[in-house]
C-alpha cells in the first residue's frame, strides 16, 4: 500500500508550524516520527493533504528541568528516553517503559508526543504519563495552554487537541528516591502492543499515588481511584477489589480480558507495596 | 555422532562445511530481487480486491477517462482458466480464476487490475473503480460449511465437500485388543507463510526472441511457464520464466498465482513492461492460505501405552478454490499418509474431508500438512502416556519403529527406508536433561517431545494416484565444461534460500575433484536449464544433487577418453583423482583436457570430438523410492498460569537427513524451519470472523516470532545413509518446521498437567492457554460441587 500524494512541509519554527496547521484547515497533520501516521497513510486508513514535519523544531526536541518539574519536548524519541538522555529522575521508570516500546528501529524515530497525540488505547506513554502525573503543554492559534493527562486522553485514537493545536511538550514531576513504581505489560511477544497494561506509582514524599490501567479492551488509560485510595491508606488490595474496579470501568471485559488486566494490576500493586 | 558414512569427507566435496557462496551478495545487500528490476517504460499494477467474502458481481464501473488503464474479467475474456487435474474419485475441483467474473468467493479475490506509472498512482485508480457487489451468505469455517443448511461456495456441487478419502487397515483388530482409548479434537489455525520477500512479477514482450519474458519470484519456473502457456494460449517456446534471487518461498511460490497470469496478460496487451509487487496487506489477506486442519483422533492402546490403532477424521479448511498444480486435496492426502508417524502402529482408519469455505485457497506451506499430522499424533501420544501414567518419552520409545525393522513398511503403505528412531529420541532427551531450566517468576516449567518421519523428495509413484500435473521424482542437470576447464552447471530447480549454488558445486567437486571456486551453478531460468518441476518437497539435494552427480559422472567419462587418447592408454585405465586424470604413465589436469578438446581438435579422433564436453544427465532415486528423514525435537517452556503467556526456554532438535552435503547449510535449514514451526506453535494465525473477514491484516496483528522469541536452538545430527539415493542423502529443507507445534504444546501440557488442564490447539496464544486453564478450573469446581 502506498499513500496518496500529499504536500510535505518542514517548518523551521513553532510559529511557522502553527501557521501551516491553520492554513491546512483540518486537512494538515503533524508528522513527528511517522511510526504510526505513515503506515496508516500507506494503508489509506488515514488521509492528509499536508504533512507538517516538526523534525526541524529544536525546542520540541529538548529535555529541561524547572520548578521541580521536567519538561520533555514532544519530539523526543523513545530511543532517547530508553538511553536516559537528559537524565533519570523517575528511578528508572521512563527507561523501563521506553525499552519495551515496539523495536529499536521504531524507537529511533517514534516520539513521545506522537504517541500521546495518536492515542492508541494500547500504547505505553499515555499510561505511563498518567501514572506519573504528567501535564500536556499545548500550543495553538489562541496561544498556549496546559492539560493534565486525564483531560488530554479523551477516547480511543482521540485526544483533546483542538483544530490548529499541537502538543509541544509533556511536563512531569520528578520522583523522590523513596518513590516506588511498577509497570506491568502483558503482550504476545516482544515489541507487540500490550494486551493489558498496569502502571502503579507511589511517592510517599510528594503524596503521589497513581494506579492506571490501559489497553484496547479498556478503551485507553484511566486511573483507578478506589485502588489508589487503598494504597495511600496502606491497606491490602484484594484480587476481588481489583476485579470490581475493572468491572466498574468496563463491564464488557470477557473472562480472559478480566484475568489478564486483574493480574497485571495485582502484580504491579504488590510490587509497589512490597 | 553416529558414523554410518563409509567415505571420508574432503575439504570441499560432499560433507564439507563450506561457507555459502551466496552469502557475499545476500549479506551485503547485493541480491537482485523482483523489486530491484528496472525496465524502461515499466507500469505498476494495483488490484481492486473483493472486500466481501462472497458476493455476486453485478458490474464493475471504470472511472471516466481511465478505461484504458483498468482491466476486468470482461477485458480478459481470452484467458483460459486453469483446471487442476485429479484422479481421486468424486473430487470436485475448481481452479482459482485469474480474475473474478460473476462471483467473488473470498476477501482479496481480484476484481480489476489498474495500471499507472507508479504503484501509488495505480492505487489511486483502484479507489475510483466502482464494483457493484450483491452480498451472498458466507461460510467461514468448516463447521459452518458442513452444517445442514450451509450456504454453498460452489452451487453446482450441492454441498461444500470438495474431496473425501477413506483408508482402513487392521483397525477393528486394534480396537478389540485395546484396553485404553484416548480421544482428542486438535486444531491447527490458518496461517500466512510470510516469506521475507513477497510475491512479485515483472513481464515484458521481447520482440527480438519473440518471447514473453516473465520474471517471477517463484520456486518453479518451468511449472509457471506451463501454467502461463495454458492460460495465454502461447507455445512453450514463446515464454521464458526467470526467477531472480527469491527471498524465501515456503510453497507459497511453488504454485501458479492469478497475479502472474494477469501481469503476463497485461504485458502482452499493453506492449510495455508491467510489474506487480505483493505488499504485506495483500499477503496477509489474499495470501492467508496455509495449514488450517482439524483432527478428531482416537488412539487405541494397551495398558502400557503401546498404541495398537489410530482412528481419525481429518478435516481441512481448503478455501474457495484449488491452487494449481498441487490441488486443494494435497494437505489431506499428505497428512493422512503420515498420520501414524514414526511408530509401529498396525491398525489405522482415516477419513479425510477437504471442505470449501469463503477463504483464500489452501496452499502447500513448508512440510505441507506434516506439521498438522505431527501435532495430532504427537499430542495423542502424550495423552496416551498421561492416561496410562507413564513418561511420554518412554511411551514413545516403546512405540517407535526400531532400527532392525528397516526398511519398514508402514500401515499406510509408505516405506521408511533407514534410520534409528529410538536412538534419535534418546539423544534428544539426553541433551534436554543436560541443561537445567532457569525458573521465571510466576511460571510453571514443562518439557515436551515430538518426533516425525518425513517422506522427502517425493517420488513420482507417490503422486501418481493423485494425478497432479507434475513429475516430482526426477531431475536433469546440464554440465558445460568451459575451454579453461572451469565448469558451468545448469539446473531447473530454483535456489531460494537452500544454498544450492554452494551444495551443487560441492557435488560436482566430489565427483570431478574440481575446485568449487571454478564452478558456477545457474538456476531459475527456463532459457538456461533443462526442464524441472522446481524446488519443493525437500527434493532438490536428492533429485538435482543426483542429477549433477550423474552429469559429472558422464563428463568424467568423456574427459577420461580425452586423457586416455593423449596418454596412449584406454579410457578405462584413467582414474580421476583430486582433479587429476591419471593414467598408467602420466596425468592430465582437467584444465589440460578441456584445453585440448577446445583448442587442439587436430589431436583428437572424431568420436571424442563429436560428443564434446557439454551434456545433460538425469537422475531418479533407485526404484523411484523416496528417502525418509526423521527427527526428535524437545522443547522446554515456562507457562504463566495467570496470564497464559508461554516463554520458550530451550529447544533441542536431533535430525537425520542422511549424508549432509554441507553441514552448515543443514544447520541453517533446521534452525529456520524450527523458527517457523515455533511461529505455528505459539504465534501465527489469521483468524476470520463469521463473515469471512480476515482479522490479522498487518504485522501489528499477525505475530511472527522474532529474535526475542526464539531461544538458542541446540542441534545434533545422526547420519544414516539412505539406501536409495546418491551419496545417501535425504531431503532436509522442510523438516525443521514439522515438530515444533507438537513439541511446544506437549511442553505446555506437561506444565499444565498439575492443574489438570490440556491444550489442544495451536497457536498456543495466551487466550487459548488461559481458556484451557479456565476449563480445567470449571471442571474441578463442578466436581467439587458434585462431591458436596
mmCIF file of N, CA, C and O in Angstrom, chain A residues 215-243:
data_model
loop_
_atom_site.group_PDB
_atom_site.id
_atom_site.type_symbol
_atom_site.label_atom_id
_atom_site.label_comp_id
_atom_site.label_asym_id
_atom_site.label_seq_id
_atom_site.Cartn_x
_atom_site.Cartn_y
_atom_site.Cartn_z
ATOM 1 N N UNK A 215 -5.503 -0.334 27.800
ATOM 2 C CA UNK A 215 -5.473 -1.390 26.769
ATOM 3 C C UNK A 215 -6.595 -1.105 25.783
ATOM 4 O O UNK A 215 -7.434 -0.234 26.028
ATOM 5 N N UNK A 216 -6.630 -1.849 24.705
ATOM 6 C CA UNK A 216 -7.739 -1.694 23.764
ATOM 7 C C UNK A 216 -9.080 -2.064 24.376
ATOM 8 O O UNK A 216 -10.037 -1.305 24.247
ATOM 9 N N UNK A 217 -9.185 -3.218 25.053
ATOM 10 C CA UNK A 217 -10.494 -3.535 25.642
ATOM 11 C C UNK A 217 -10.950 -2.477 26.654
ATOM 12 O O UNK A 217 -12.146 -2.258 26.813
ATOM 13 N N UNK A 218 -9.997 -1.823 27.324
ATOM 14 C CA UNK A 218 -10.374 -0.782 28.288
ATOM 15 C C UNK A 218 -10.613 0.558 27.601
ATOM 16 O O UNK A 218 -11.026 1.518 28.248
ATOM 17 N N UNK A 219 -10.328 0.654 26.317
ATOM 18 C CA UNK A 219 -10.548 1.906 25.597
ATOM 19 C C UNK A 219 -9.514 2.968 25.931
ATOM 20 O O UNK A 219 -9.793 4.164 25.804
ATOM 21 N N UNK A 220 -8.330 2.566 26.394
ATOM 22 C CA UNK A 220 -7.279 3.535 26.693
ATOM 23 C C UNK A 220 -7.038 3.613 28.192
ATOM 24 O O UNK A 220 -7.608 2.845 28.971
ATOM 25 N N UNK A 221 -6.138 4.530 28.608
ATOM 26 C CA UNK A 221 -5.748 4.581 30.011
ATOM 27 C C UNK A 221 -6.766 5.325 30.876
ATOM 28 O O UNK A 221 -7.420 6.258 30.418
ATOM 29 N N UNK A 222 -6.879 4.896 32.126
ATOM 30 C CA UNK A 222 -7.657 5.660 33.116
ATOM 31 C C UNK A 222 -7.164 5.260 34.503
ATOM 32 O O UNK A 222 -6.591 4.184 34.688
ATOM 33 N N UNK A 223 -7.411 6.164 35.460
ATOM 34 C CA UNK A 223 -6.993 5.912 36.837
ATOM 35 C C UNK A 223 -8.036 5.085 37.579
ATOM 36 O O UNK A 223 -9.224 5.141 37.264
ATOM 37 N N UNK A 224 -7.573 4.330 38.554
ATOM 38 C CA UNK A 224 -8.474 3.572 39.422
ATOM 39 C C UNK A 224 -8.387 4.182 40.815
ATOM 40 O O UNK A 224 -7.553 3.796 41.638
ATOM 41 N N UNK A 225 -9.278 5.172 41.062
ATOM 42 C CA UNK A 225 -9.197 5.968 42.289
ATOM 43 C C UNK A 225 -9.403 5.107 43.530
ATOM 44 O O UNK A 225 -8.768 5.334 44.573
ATOM 45 N N UNK A 226 -10.277 4.106 43.433
ATOM 46 C CA UNK A 226 -10.538 3.268 44.609
ATOM 47 C C UNK A 226 -9.279 2.506 45.030
ATOM 48 O O UNK A 226 -8.965 2.386 46.212
ATOM 49 N N UNK A 227 -8.548 2.021 44.032
ATOM 50 C CA UNK A 227 -7.319 1.281 44.343
ATOM 51 C C UNK A 227 -6.235 2.229 44.834
ATOM 52 O O UNK A 227 -5.441 1.885 45.728
ATOM 53 N N UNK A 228 -6.204 3.428 44.279
ATOM 54 C CA UNK A 228 -5.237 4.444 44.746
ATOM 55 C C UNK A 228 -5.478 4.750 46.225
ATOM 56 O O UNK A 228 -4.522 4.866 47.015
ATOM 57 N N UNK A 229 -6.744 4.831 46.596
ATOM 58 C CA UNK A 229 -7.079 5.159 47.995
ATOM 59 C C UNK A 229 -6.572 4.070 48.937
ATOM 60 O O UNK A 229 -6.035 4.358 50.011
ATOM 61 N N UNK A 230 -6.720 2.811 48.496
ATOM 62 C CA UNK A 230 -6.238 1.711 49.343
ATOM 63 C C UNK A 230 -4.735 1.788 49.518
ATOM 64 O O UNK A 230 -4.210 1.601 50.625
ATOM 65 N N UNK A 231 -4.037 2.065 48.431
ATOM 66 C CA UNK A 231 -2.576 2.141 48.511
ATOM 67 C C UNK A 231 -2.158 3.288 49.415
ATOM 68 O O UNK A 231 -1.276 3.141 50.274
ATOM 69 N N UNK A 232 -2.815 4.436 49.248
ATOM 70 C CA UNK A 232 -2.484 5.611 50.059
ATOM 71 C C UNK A 232 -2.695 5.292 51.536
ATOM 72 O O UNK A 232 -1.930 5.744 52.391
ATOM 73 N N UNK A 233 -3.718 4.465 51.831
ATOM 74 C CA UNK A 233 -4.015 4.120 53.228
ATOM 75 C C UNK A 233 -3.154 2.955 53.698
ATOM 76 O O UNK A 233 -3.239 2.557 54.860
ATOM 77 N N UNK A 234 -2.367 2.389 52.799
ATOM 78 C CA UNK A 234 -1.530 1.258 53.168
ATOM 79 C C UNK A 234 -2.332 -0.009 53.400
ATOM 80 O O UNK A 234 -1.851 -0.958 54.006
ATOM 81 N N UNK A 235 -3.560 -0.033 52.902
ATOM 82 C CA UNK A 235 -4.438 -1.198 53.111
ATOM 83 C C UNK A 235 -4.162 -2.243 52.032
ATOM 84 O O UNK A 235 -3.879 -1.890 50.897
ATOM 85 N N UNK A 236 -4.237 -3.515 52.366
ATOM 86 C CA UNK A 236 -4.022 -4.539 51.351
ATOM 87 C C UNK A 236 -5.107 -4.469 50.263
ATOM 88 O O UNK A 236 -6.242 -4.130 50.542
ATOM 89 N N UNK A 237 -4.674 -4.781 49.032
ATOM 90 C CA UNK A 237 -5.616 -4.721 47.911
ATOM 91 C C UNK A 237 -5.905 -6.151 47.461
ATOM 92 O O UNK A 237 -5.019 -6.856 46.988
ATOM 93 N N UNK A 238 -7.134 -6.566 47.651
ATOM 94 C CA UNK A 238 -7.515 -7.931 47.304
ATOM 95 C C UNK A 238 -7.784 -8.041 45.803
ATOM 96 O O UNK A 238 -8.183 -7.070 45.161
ATOM 97 N N UNK A 239 -7.585 -9.260 45.276
ATOM 98 C CA UNK A 239 -7.864 -9.519 43.864
ATOM 99 C C UNK A 239 -9.317 -9.158 43.521
ATOM 100 O O UNK A 239 -9.592 -8.571 42.477
ATOM 101 N N UNK A 240 -10.233 -9.478 44.441
ATOM 102 C CA UNK A 240 -11.653 -9.198 44.174
ATOM 103 C C UNK A 240 -11.887 -7.702 44.007
ATOM 104 O O UNK A 240 -12.698 -7.274 43.175
ATOM 105 N N UNK A 241 -11.175 -6.892 44.805
ATOM 106 C CA UNK A 241 -11.349 -5.438 44.702
ATOM 107 C C UNK A 241 -10.846 -4.936 43.345
ATOM 108 O O UNK A 241 -11.441 -4.040 42.730
ATOM 109 N N UNK A 242 -9.760 -5.520 42.882
ATOM 110 C CA UNK A 242 -9.222 -5.135 41.576
ATOM 111 C C UNK A 242 -10.234 -5.475 40.487
ATOM 112 O O UNK A 242 -10.523 -4.675 39.600
ATOM 113 N N UNK A 243 -10.795 -6.678 40.571
ATOM 114 C CA UNK A 243 -11.773 -7.086 39.554
ATOM 115 C C UNK A 243 -13.024 -6.202 39.606
ATOM 116 O O UNK A 243 -13.566 -5.842 38.563
#
